[in-house]
GROMACS .gro file of C-alpha atoms in nm:
model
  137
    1UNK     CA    1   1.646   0.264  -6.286
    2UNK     CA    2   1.293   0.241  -6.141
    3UNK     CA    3   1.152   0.048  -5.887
    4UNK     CA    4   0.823   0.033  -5.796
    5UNK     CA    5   0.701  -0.021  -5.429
    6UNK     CA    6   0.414  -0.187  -5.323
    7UNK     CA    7   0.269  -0.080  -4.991
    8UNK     CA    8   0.457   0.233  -4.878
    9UNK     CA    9   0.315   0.458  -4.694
   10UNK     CA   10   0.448   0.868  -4.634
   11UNK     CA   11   0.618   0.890  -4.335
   12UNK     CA   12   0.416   1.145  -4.106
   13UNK     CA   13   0.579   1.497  -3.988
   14UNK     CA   14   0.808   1.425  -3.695
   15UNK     CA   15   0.620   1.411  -3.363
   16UNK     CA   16   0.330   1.300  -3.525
   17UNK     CA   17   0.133   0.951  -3.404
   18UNK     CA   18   0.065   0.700  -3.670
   19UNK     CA   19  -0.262   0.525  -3.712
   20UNK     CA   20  -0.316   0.197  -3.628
   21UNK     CA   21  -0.509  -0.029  -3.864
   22UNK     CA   22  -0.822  -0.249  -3.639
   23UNK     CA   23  -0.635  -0.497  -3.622
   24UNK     CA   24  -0.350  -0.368  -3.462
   25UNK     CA   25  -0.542  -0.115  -3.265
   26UNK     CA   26  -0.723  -0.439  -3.096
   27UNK     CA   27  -0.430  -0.642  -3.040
   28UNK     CA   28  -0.265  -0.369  -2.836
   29UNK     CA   29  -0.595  -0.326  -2.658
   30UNK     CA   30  -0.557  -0.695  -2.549
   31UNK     CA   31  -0.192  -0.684  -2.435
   32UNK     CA   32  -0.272  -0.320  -2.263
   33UNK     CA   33  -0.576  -0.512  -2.099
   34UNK     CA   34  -0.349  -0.797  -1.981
   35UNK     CA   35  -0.019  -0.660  -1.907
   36UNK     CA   36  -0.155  -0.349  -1.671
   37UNK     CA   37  -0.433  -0.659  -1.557
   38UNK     CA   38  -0.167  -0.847  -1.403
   39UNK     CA   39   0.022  -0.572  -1.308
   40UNK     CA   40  -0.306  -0.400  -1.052
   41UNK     CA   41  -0.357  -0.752  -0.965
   42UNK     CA   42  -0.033  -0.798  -0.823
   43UNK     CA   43   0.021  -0.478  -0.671
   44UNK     CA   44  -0.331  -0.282  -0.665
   45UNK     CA   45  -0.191  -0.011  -0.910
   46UNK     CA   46   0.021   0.041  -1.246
   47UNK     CA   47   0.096   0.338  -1.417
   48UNK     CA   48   0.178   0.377  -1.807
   49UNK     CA   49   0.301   0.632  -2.046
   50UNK     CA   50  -0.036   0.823  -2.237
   51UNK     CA   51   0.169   1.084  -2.472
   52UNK     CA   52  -0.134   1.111  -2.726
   53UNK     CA   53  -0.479   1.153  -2.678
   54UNK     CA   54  -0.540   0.837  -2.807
   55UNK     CA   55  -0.287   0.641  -2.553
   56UNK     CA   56  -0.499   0.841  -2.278
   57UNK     CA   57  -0.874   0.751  -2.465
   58UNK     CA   58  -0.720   0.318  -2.481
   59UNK     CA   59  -0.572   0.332  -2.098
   60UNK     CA   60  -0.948   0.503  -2.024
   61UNK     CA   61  -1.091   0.186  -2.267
   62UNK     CA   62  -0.840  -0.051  -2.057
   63UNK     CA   63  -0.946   0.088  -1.701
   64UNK     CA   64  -1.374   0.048  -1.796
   65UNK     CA   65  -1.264  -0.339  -1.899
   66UNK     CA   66  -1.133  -0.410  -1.626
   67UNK     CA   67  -1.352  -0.297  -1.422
   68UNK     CA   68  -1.663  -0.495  -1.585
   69UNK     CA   69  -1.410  -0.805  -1.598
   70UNK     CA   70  -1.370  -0.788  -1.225
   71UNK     CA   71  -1.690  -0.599  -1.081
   72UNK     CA   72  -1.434  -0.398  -0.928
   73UNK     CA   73  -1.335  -0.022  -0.987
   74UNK     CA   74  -1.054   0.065  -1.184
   75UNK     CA   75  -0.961   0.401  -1.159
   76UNK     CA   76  -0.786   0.632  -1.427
   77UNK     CA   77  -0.597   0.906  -1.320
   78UNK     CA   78  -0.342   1.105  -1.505
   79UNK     CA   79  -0.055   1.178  -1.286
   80UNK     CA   80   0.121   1.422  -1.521
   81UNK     CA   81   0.096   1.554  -1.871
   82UNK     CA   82   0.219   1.206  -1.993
   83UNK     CA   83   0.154   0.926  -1.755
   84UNK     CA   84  -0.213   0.792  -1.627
   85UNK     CA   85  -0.218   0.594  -1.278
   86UNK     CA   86  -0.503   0.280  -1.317
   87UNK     CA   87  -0.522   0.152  -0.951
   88UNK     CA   88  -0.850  -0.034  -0.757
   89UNK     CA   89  -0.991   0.173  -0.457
   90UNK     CA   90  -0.788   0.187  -0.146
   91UNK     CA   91  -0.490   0.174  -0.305
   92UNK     CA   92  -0.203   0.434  -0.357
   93UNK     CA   93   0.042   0.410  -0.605
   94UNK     CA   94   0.443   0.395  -0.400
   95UNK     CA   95   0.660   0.725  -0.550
   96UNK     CA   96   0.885   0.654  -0.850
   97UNK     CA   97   1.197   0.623  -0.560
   98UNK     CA   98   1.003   0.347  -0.307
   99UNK     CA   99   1.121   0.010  -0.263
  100UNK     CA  100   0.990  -0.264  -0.461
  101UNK     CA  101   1.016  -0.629  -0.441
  102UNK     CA  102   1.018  -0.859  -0.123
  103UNK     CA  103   1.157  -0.583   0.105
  104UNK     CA  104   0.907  -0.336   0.080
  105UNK     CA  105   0.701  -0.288   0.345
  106UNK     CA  106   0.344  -0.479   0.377
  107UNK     CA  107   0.038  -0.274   0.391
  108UNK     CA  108  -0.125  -0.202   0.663
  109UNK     CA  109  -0.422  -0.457   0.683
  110UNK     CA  110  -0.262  -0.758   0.626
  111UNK     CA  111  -0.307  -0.922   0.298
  112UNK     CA  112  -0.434  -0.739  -0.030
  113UNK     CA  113  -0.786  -0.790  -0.168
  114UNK     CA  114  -0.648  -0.802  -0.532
  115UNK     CA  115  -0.489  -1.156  -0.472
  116UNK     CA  116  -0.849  -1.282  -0.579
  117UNK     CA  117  -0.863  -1.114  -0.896
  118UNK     CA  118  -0.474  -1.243  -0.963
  119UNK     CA  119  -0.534  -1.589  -1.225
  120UNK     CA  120  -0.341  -1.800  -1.021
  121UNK     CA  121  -0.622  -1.687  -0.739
  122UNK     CA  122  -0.903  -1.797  -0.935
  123UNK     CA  123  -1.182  -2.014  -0.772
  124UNK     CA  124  -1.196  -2.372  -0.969
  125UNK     CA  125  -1.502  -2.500  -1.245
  126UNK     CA  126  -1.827  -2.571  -1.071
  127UNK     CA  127  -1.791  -2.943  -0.985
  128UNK     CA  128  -1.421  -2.955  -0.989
  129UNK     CA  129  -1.216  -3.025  -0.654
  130UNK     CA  130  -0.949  -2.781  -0.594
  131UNK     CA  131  -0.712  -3.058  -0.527
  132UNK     CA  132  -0.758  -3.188  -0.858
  133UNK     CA  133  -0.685  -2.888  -1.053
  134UNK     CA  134  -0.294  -2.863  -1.200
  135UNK     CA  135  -0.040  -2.636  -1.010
  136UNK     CA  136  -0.110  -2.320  -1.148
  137UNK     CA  137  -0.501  -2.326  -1.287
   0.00000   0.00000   0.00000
């Protein structure tokens, strides 16, 4: 019996990265650029696993558009031969082992410039009273 089959592609060698099609490629851009956004906002840092030289060319991508997004560095850093640190300048990234959550310690000078580039942080529309903006905006 034959079958035919439409859209099947050769697997590539083991270890080998697969190409993403534009489309794809720009959709992970976006999640990269929002999901590691809101993580530096939060904390002033994130780290993320580059493997290939094209995870380490889109976190590089990722750190420059964030960085014209907020008019703020974003600096990319590997910290090994497969994971890049992006963090803003004056901040460190804690070692794998620190606390994290509500008990870890503040820093030292009080409360952290990257709570103005969190969304929730956001200044309101020109001719909009904060008061009258939702919970949230």
């Amino acid at each position: 019996m034959t079958r035919d089959l439409y859209n099947v592609r050769p697997r590539p060698a083991e270890g080998a990265a697969t190409a993403l099609t534009d489309e794809e490629e720009q959709r992970f851009r976006a999640v990269l650029f929002s999901e590691l956004g809101d993580k530096i906002a939060d904390q002033g840092w994130a780290r993320f696993p580059a493997h290939t030289p094209e995870d380490r060319r889109r976190l590089i991508e990722v750190g420059q558009r964030l960085t014209a997004h907020w008019g703020q560095r974003v600096f990319v850093e590997p910290e090994d031969e497969c994971r890049f640190l992006l963090r803003l300048a004056g901040h460190e990234a804690l070692p794998e082992s620190a606390p994290k959550g509500p008990s870890a310690p503040a820093g030292p000078h009080g409360p952290s410039p990257v709570d103005s580039l969190r969304p929730d942080h956001r200044a309101p529309p020109a001719g909009v009273a904060p008061a009258a903006l939702p919970q949230g905006a």
